[in-house]
XYZ file of C-alpha atoms in Angstrom:
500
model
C 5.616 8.226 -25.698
C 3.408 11.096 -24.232
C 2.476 8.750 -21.502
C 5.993 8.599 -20.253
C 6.115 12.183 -20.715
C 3.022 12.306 -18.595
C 4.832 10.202 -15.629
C 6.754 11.874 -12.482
C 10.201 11.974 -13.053
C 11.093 10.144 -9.694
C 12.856 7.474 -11.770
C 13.828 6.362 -14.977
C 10.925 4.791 -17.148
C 12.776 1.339 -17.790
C 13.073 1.010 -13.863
C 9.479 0.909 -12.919
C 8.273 -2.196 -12.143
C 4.319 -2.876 -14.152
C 2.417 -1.837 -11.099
C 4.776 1.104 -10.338
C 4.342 2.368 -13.644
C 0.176 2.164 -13.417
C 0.250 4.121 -9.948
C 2.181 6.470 -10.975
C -0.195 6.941 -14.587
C -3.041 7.208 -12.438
C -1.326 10.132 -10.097
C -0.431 11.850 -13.599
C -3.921 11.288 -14.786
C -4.936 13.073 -10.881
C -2.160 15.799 -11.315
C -3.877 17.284 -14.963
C -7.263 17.179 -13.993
C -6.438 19.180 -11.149
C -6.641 16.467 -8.589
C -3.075 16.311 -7.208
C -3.122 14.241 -4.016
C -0.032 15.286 -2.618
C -1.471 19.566 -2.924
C -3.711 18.621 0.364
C -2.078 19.917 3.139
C -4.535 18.717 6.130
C -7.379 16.623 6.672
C -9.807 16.497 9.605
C -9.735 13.666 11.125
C -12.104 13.489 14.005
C -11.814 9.928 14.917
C -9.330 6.750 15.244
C -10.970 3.422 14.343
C -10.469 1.728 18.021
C -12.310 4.985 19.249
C -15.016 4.167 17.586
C -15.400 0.767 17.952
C -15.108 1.112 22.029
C -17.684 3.740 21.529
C -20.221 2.362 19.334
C -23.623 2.549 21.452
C -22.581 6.594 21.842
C -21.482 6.704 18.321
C -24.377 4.944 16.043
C -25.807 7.174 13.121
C -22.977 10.097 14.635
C -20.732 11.862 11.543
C -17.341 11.015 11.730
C -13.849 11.350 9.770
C -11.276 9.079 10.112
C -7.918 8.860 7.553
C -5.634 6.123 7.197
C -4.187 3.228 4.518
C -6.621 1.820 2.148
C -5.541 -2.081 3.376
C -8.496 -3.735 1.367
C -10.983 -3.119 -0.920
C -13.859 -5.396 -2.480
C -15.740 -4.095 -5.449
C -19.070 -4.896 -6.169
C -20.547 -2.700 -9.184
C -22.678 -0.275 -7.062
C -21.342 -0.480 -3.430
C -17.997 -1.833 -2.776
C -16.217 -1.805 0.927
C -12.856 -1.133 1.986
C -10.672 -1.052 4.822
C -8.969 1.779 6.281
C -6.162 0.980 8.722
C -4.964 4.030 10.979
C -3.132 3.905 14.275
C -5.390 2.505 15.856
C -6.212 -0.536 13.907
C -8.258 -0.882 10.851
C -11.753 -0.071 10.242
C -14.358 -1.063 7.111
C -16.435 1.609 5.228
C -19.280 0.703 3.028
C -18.782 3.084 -0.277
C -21.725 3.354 -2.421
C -22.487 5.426 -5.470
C -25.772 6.388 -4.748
C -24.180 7.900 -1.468
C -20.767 9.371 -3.576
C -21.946 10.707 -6.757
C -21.458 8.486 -10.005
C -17.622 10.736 -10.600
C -16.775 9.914 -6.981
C -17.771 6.378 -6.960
C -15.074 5.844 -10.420
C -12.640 7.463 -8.594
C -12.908 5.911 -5.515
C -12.606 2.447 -7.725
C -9.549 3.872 -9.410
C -7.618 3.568 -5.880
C -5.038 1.103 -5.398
C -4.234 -0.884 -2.325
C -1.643 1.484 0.290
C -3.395 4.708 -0.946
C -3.352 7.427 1.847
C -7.653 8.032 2.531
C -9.430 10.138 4.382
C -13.426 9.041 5.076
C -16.194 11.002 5.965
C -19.654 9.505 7.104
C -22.049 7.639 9.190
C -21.096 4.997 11.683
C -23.437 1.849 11.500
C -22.987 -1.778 11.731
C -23.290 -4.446 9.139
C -26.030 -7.165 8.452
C -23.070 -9.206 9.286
C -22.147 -7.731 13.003
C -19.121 -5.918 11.578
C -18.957 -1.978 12.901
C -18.294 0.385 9.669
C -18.626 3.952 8.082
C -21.297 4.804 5.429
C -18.694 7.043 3.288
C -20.321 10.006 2.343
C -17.268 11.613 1.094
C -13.823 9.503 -0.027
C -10.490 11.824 -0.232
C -7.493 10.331 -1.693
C -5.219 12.308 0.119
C -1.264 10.654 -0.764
C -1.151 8.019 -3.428
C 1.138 4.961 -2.913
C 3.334 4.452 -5.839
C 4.895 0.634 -4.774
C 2.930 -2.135 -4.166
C 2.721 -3.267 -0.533
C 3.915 -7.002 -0.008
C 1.092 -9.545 -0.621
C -1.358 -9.014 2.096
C -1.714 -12.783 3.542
C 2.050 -12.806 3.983
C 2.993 -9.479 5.113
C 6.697 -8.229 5.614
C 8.745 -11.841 6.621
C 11.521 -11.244 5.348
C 13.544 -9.994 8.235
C 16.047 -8.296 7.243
C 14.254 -6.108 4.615
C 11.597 -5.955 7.999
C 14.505 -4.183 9.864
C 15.521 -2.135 6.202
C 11.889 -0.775 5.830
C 10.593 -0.522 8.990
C 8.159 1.880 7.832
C 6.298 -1.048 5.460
C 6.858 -3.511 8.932
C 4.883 -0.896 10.789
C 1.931 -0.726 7.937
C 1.780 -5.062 7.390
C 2.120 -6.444 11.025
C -0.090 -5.189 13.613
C 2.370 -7.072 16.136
C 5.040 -4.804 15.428
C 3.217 -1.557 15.546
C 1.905 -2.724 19.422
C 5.474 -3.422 20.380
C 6.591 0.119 19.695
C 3.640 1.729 20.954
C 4.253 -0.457 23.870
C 8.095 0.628 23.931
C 7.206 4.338 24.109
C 4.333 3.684 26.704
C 7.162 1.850 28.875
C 9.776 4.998 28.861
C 6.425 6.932 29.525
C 5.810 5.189 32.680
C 9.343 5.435 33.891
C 9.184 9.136 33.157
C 6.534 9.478 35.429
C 7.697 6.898 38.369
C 11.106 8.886 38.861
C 9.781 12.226 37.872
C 7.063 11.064 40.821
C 10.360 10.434 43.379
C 11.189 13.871 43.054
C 13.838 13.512 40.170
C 14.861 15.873 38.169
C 15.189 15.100 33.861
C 18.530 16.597 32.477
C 20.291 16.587 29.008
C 24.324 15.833 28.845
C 26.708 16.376 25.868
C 27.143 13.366 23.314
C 29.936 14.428 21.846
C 32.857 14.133 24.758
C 36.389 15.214 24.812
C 36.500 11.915 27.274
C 34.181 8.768 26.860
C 34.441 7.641 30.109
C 31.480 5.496 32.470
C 31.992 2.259 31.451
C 33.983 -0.351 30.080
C 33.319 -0.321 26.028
C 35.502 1.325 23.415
C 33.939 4.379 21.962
C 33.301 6.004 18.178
C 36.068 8.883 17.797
C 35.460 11.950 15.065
C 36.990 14.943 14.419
C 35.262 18.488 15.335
C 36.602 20.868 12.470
C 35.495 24.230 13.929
C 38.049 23.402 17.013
C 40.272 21.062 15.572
C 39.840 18.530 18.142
C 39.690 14.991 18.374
C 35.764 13.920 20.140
C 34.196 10.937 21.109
C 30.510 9.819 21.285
C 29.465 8.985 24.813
C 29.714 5.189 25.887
C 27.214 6.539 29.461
C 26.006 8.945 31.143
C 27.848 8.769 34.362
C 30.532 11.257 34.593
C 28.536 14.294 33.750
C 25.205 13.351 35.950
C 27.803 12.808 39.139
C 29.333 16.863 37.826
C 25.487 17.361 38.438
C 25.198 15.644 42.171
C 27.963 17.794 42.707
C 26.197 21.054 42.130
C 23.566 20.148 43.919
C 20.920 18.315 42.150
C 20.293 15.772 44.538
C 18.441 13.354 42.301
C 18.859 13.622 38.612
C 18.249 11.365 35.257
C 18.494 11.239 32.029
C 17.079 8.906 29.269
C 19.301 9.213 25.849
C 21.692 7.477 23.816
C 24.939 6.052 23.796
C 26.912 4.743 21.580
C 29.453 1.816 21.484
C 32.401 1.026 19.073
C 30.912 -3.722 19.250
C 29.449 -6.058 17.949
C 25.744 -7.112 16.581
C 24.291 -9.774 18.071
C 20.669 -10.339 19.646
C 20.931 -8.471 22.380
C 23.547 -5.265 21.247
C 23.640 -2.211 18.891
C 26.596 -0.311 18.581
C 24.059 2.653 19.771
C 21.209 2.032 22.043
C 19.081 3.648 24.563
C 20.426 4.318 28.216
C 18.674 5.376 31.488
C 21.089 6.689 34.117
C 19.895 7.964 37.707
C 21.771 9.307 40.454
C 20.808 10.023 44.144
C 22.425 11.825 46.778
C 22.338 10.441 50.321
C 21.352 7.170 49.371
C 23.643 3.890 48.567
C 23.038 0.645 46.895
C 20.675 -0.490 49.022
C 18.125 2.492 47.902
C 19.423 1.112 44.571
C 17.696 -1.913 44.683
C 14.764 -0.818 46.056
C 14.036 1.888 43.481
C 14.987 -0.815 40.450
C 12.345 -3.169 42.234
C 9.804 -0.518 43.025
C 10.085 0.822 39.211
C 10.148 -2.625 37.092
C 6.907 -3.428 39.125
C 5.356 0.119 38.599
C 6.217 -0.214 34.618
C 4.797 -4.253 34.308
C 2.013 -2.790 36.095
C 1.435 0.335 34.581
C 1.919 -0.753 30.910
C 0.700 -4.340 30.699
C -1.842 -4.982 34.103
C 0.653 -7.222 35.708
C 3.572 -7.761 37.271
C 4.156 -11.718 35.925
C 5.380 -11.537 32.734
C 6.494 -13.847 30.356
C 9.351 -14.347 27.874
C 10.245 -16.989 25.292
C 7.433 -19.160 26.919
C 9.073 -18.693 30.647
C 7.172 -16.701 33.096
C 9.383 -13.977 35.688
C 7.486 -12.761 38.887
C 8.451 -8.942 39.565
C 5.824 -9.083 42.503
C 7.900 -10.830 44.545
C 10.957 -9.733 46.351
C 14.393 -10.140 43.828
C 16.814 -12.136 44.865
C 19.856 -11.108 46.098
C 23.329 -12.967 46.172
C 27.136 -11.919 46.365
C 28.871 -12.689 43.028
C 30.860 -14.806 45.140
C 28.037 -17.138 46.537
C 26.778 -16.748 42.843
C 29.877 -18.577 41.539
C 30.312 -20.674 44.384
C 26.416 -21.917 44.317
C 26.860 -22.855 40.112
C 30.559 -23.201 39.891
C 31.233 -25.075 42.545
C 34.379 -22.823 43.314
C 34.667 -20.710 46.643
C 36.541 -17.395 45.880
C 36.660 -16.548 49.449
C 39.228 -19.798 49.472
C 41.398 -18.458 46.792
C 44.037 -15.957 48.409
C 46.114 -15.357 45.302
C 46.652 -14.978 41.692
C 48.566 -18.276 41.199
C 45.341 -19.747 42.463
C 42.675 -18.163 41.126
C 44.691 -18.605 37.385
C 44.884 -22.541 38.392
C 41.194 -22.149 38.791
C 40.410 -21.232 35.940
C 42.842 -23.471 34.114
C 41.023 -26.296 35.502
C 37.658 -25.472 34.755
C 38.523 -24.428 31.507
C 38.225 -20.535 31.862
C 40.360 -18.240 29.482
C 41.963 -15.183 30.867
C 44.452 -12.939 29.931
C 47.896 -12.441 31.335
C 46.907 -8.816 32.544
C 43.368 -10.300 34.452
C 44.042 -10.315 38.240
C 41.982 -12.395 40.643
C 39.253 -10.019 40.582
C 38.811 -10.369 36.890
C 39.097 -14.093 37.203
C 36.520 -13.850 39.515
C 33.828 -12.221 37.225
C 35.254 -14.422 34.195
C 33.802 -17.159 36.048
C 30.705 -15.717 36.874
C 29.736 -15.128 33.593
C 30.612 -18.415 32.174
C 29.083 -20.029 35.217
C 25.997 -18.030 36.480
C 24.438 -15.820 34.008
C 22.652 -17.944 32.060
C 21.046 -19.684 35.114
C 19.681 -15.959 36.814
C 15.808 -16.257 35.085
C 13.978 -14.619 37.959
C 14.702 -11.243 39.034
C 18.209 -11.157 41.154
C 20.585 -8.571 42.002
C 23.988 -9.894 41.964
C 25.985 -7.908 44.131
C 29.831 -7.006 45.871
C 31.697 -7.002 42.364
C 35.630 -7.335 42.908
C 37.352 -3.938 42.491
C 39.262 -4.982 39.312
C 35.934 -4.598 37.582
C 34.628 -1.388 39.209
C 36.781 1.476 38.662
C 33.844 4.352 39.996
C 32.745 2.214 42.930
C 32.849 2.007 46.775
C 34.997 -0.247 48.207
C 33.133 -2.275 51.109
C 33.742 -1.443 54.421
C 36.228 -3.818 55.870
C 36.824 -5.939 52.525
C 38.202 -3.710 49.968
C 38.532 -6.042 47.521
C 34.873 -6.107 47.015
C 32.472 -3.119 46.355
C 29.281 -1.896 46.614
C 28.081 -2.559 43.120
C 25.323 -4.602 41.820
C 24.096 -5.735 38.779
C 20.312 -6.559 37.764
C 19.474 -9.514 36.250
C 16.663 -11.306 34.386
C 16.269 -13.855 32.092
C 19.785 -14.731 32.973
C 20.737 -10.791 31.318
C 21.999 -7.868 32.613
C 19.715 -5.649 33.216
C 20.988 -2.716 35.054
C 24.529 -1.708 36.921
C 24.366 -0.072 40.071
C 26.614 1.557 42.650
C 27.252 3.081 45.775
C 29.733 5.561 43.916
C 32.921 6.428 44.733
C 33.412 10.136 45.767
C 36.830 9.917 47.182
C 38.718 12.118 44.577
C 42.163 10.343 46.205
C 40.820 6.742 45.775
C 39.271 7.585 42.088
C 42.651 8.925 40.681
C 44.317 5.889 42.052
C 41.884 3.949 40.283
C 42.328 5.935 37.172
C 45.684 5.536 37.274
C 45.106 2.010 37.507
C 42.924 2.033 34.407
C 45.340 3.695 31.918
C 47.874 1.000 32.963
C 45.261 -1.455 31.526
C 44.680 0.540 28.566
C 48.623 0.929 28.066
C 48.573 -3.148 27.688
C 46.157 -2.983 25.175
C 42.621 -3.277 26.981
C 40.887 -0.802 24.223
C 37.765 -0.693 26.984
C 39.362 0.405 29.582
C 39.052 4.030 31.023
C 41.462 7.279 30.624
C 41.906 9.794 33.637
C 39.392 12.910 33.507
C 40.820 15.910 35.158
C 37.204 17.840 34.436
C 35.585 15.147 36.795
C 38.506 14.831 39.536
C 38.108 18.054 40.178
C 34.313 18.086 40.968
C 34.943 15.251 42.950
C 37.739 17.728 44.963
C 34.802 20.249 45.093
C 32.905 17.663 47.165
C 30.231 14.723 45.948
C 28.308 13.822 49.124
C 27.535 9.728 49.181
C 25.494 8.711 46.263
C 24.183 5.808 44.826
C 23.498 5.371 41.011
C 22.407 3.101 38.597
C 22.128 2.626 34.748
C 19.448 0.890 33.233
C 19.218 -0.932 29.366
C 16.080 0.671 28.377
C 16.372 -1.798 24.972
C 16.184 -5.039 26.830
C 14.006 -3.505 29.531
C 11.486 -3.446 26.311
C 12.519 -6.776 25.305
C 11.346 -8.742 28.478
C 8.400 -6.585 28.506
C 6.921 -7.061 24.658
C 8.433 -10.481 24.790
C 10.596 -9.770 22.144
C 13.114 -11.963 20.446
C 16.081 -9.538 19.557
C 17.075 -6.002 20.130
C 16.274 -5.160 16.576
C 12.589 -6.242 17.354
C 12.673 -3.428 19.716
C 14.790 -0.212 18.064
C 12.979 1.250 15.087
C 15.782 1.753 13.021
C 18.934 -0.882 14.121
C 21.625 -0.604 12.745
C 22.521 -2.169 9.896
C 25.419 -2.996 7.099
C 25.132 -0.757 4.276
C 23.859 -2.367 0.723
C 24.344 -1.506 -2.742
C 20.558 0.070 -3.928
């Protein structure tokens, strides 16, 4: 009975699990004799394990304190070792009483397996090879009160791997590189455009309009104005308000969310890089995606072959570059430049066994056939360009054939990578093609855009010609840590809520 007294009230006695209920008796023992780990408010750590170990010749009999996870501990009698596992990777310390004090050496026993440490003392290597600390001082400084899974089989479990991220991060070391790796990536493409003379900006989220792109949005309800709002589904519309005004070259890396699916390669929010350049087309387009994926391989991993699911993708070389026509003609076998008319292009697609809708014209039919056709076969780096207007509501129309525009779209590893454009900055031609859009919404395409009046008008102010592209920063990471699903790559996906 006064044991349970003793215990934190986090949660009810007859819910602790055996070894949840001895951690947390040992942190009640800690808390009345004065020892309460979680009253430390700093520690001083003047070293990361890595760090050392790169620097051992400079570093040999030097005084040292690292902190970190306890991640193993061996106990024998008068000296025991341990290993302490902080960003960096993990490091052993040899703990011995004679060096701790006999009270020191007990408690240092006493710790369990996940315990927060910090570790002051000597760095020396082992009779066996292995670089280590001598502790000279052992500071519990947060105690663990679960269990970590078993240590030879780590977090497998996926989806409890995507629930608790934070234990995926502590038991696989694979996991921890990808995301270091992720945040080294949006690094280096911070410093390429920021190197090109572009400019970093912040847009609003929360839109009175979700317009940019072809995806239905999330709608709430803003109480202070009593307004319907929407989360943004891109960037576009505000960084082309931006052009406008002046900033010739402008981007932003942030958010967006979309009202889809879950599958491999989509969360309904994810993480969006949109630039915009005045002057320029999508020609310069190209260029800068080809320039900046090699700059990033280069920059981040040391080369500019990588490899994914076993197949290797050369971003030294030029990217291709084909017409979505030629695309579809070279693995469909079907010439779109021979198809005049609707009736045709639907008898197309009836033969080769494409479904469309009664509202897709040829243009649509087009890029239904393209994706059933050509995607999957695009491995290497190819920009697949001239998209039919149906499809590209804020683009250029080529010169001369204005069924086509001047859009591309990036692909690798037979995805989509990245959406470029020469954009359209004919306020005329982009109300038409508003217009044209809320007709498609009006027979029930939920994706389609809605007229904003806010961005017409900048347009009338003047947008000189710009090109712009958005990249998937998510599957940008993918290719480059070789990872299998866009879970693998977002810290926290999203995912269906469960009774606790």
């Amino acid at each position: 009975m006064n044991e349970e007294r003793n215990l934190p009230q986090q949660a009810p006695a007859e819910d602790l699990s055996e070894q949840t209920r001895i951690r947390m008796e040992k942190l009640a023992a800690l808390q009345e004799a004065g020892k309460d780990p979680f009253a430390i408010v700093k520690y001083n750590v003047t070293r990361h394990s890595r760090e050392i170990k790169d620097n051992f010749d400079q570093l040999e009999g030097a005084a040292v304190s690292i902190a970190g996870r306890l991640m193993s501990k061996r106990v024998m009698g008068k000296a025991s070792f341990c290993h302490v596992q902080d960003l960096e990777g993990t490091i052993q310390s040899y703990v011995a009483r004679d060096s701790l004090g006999q009270e020191a050496y007990q408690e240092f026993k006493k710790l369990d397996i996940g315990d927060i440490v910090g570790i002051r003392g000597e760095v020396f290597r082992t009779k066996t090879g292995e670089i280590s600390i001598h502790a000279a001082e052992v500071t519990l400084l947060a105690k663990s009160l679960k269990p970590l899974p078993e240590k030879f089989h780590g977090l497998t479990n996926t989806d409890m791997r995507y629930r608790q991220r934070y234990v995926d991060l502590i038991m696989n070391e694979d996991v921890r590189k990808t995301f270091i790796n992720r945040s080294k990536i949006i690094r280096s493409i911070r410093r390429y455009l920021d190197g090109q003379g572009f400019l970093e900006v912040e847009t609003p989220m929360l839109v009175s309009n979700a317009g940019g792109a072809a995806a239905r949005p999330f709608e709430t309800h803003f109480n202070a104005l009593d307004e319907d709002l929407k989360l943004r589904i891109s960037i576009e519309l505000y960084l082309k308000r931006l052009i406008v005004g002046g900033l010739e070259k402008v981007y932003e890396i942030g958010r967006v969310f979309r009202n889809e699916g879950l599958d491999t390669r989509h969360n309904p929010e994810f993480t969006l890089m949109e630039l915009y350049q005045a002057y320029t087309d999508y020609h310069g387009m190209m260029d800068l995606t080809e320039n900046l994926y090699r700059h990033v391989a280069q920059e981040v991993l040391g080369t500019t072959t990588i490899t994914y699911n076993g197949v290797e993708m050369d971003l030294g070389k030029p990217f291709e570059r084909i017409t979505m026509v030629d695309a579809v003609k070279k693995y469909a076998g079907v010439d779109f430049d021979r198809i005049e008319t609707l009736e045709q292009a639907r008898a197309a697609a009836k033969e080769h066994h494409v479904e469309f809708e009664e509202r897709h014209q040829k243009g649509d039919i087009l890029a239904l056939f393209f994706e059933e056709f050509a995607e999957e076969h695009l491995i290497q780096p190819t920009f697949v360009m001239d998209h039919p207007i149906e499809i590209s509501p804020l683009t250029k129309k080529k010169p001369g054939n204005p069924a086509y525009t001047e859009r591309f779209e990036f692909f690798m590893n037979g995805w989509e990578m990245a959406n470029a454009y020469s954009e359209l900055n004919d306020p005329i031609d982009q109300r038409a093609r508003f217009k044209a859009q809320e007709e498609l919404l009006r027979q029930g395409d939920e994706e389609a855009n809605t007229t904003d009046e806010d961005f017409l008008n900048a347009l009338e102010i003047g947008m000189p010609p710009t090109g712009g592209i958005g990249f998937g920063i998510d599957r940008m990471v993918m290719l480059l840590t070789d990872s299998a699903a866009i879970r693998d790559v977002l810290l926290f996906p999203t995912m269906k809520s469960i009774d606790r």
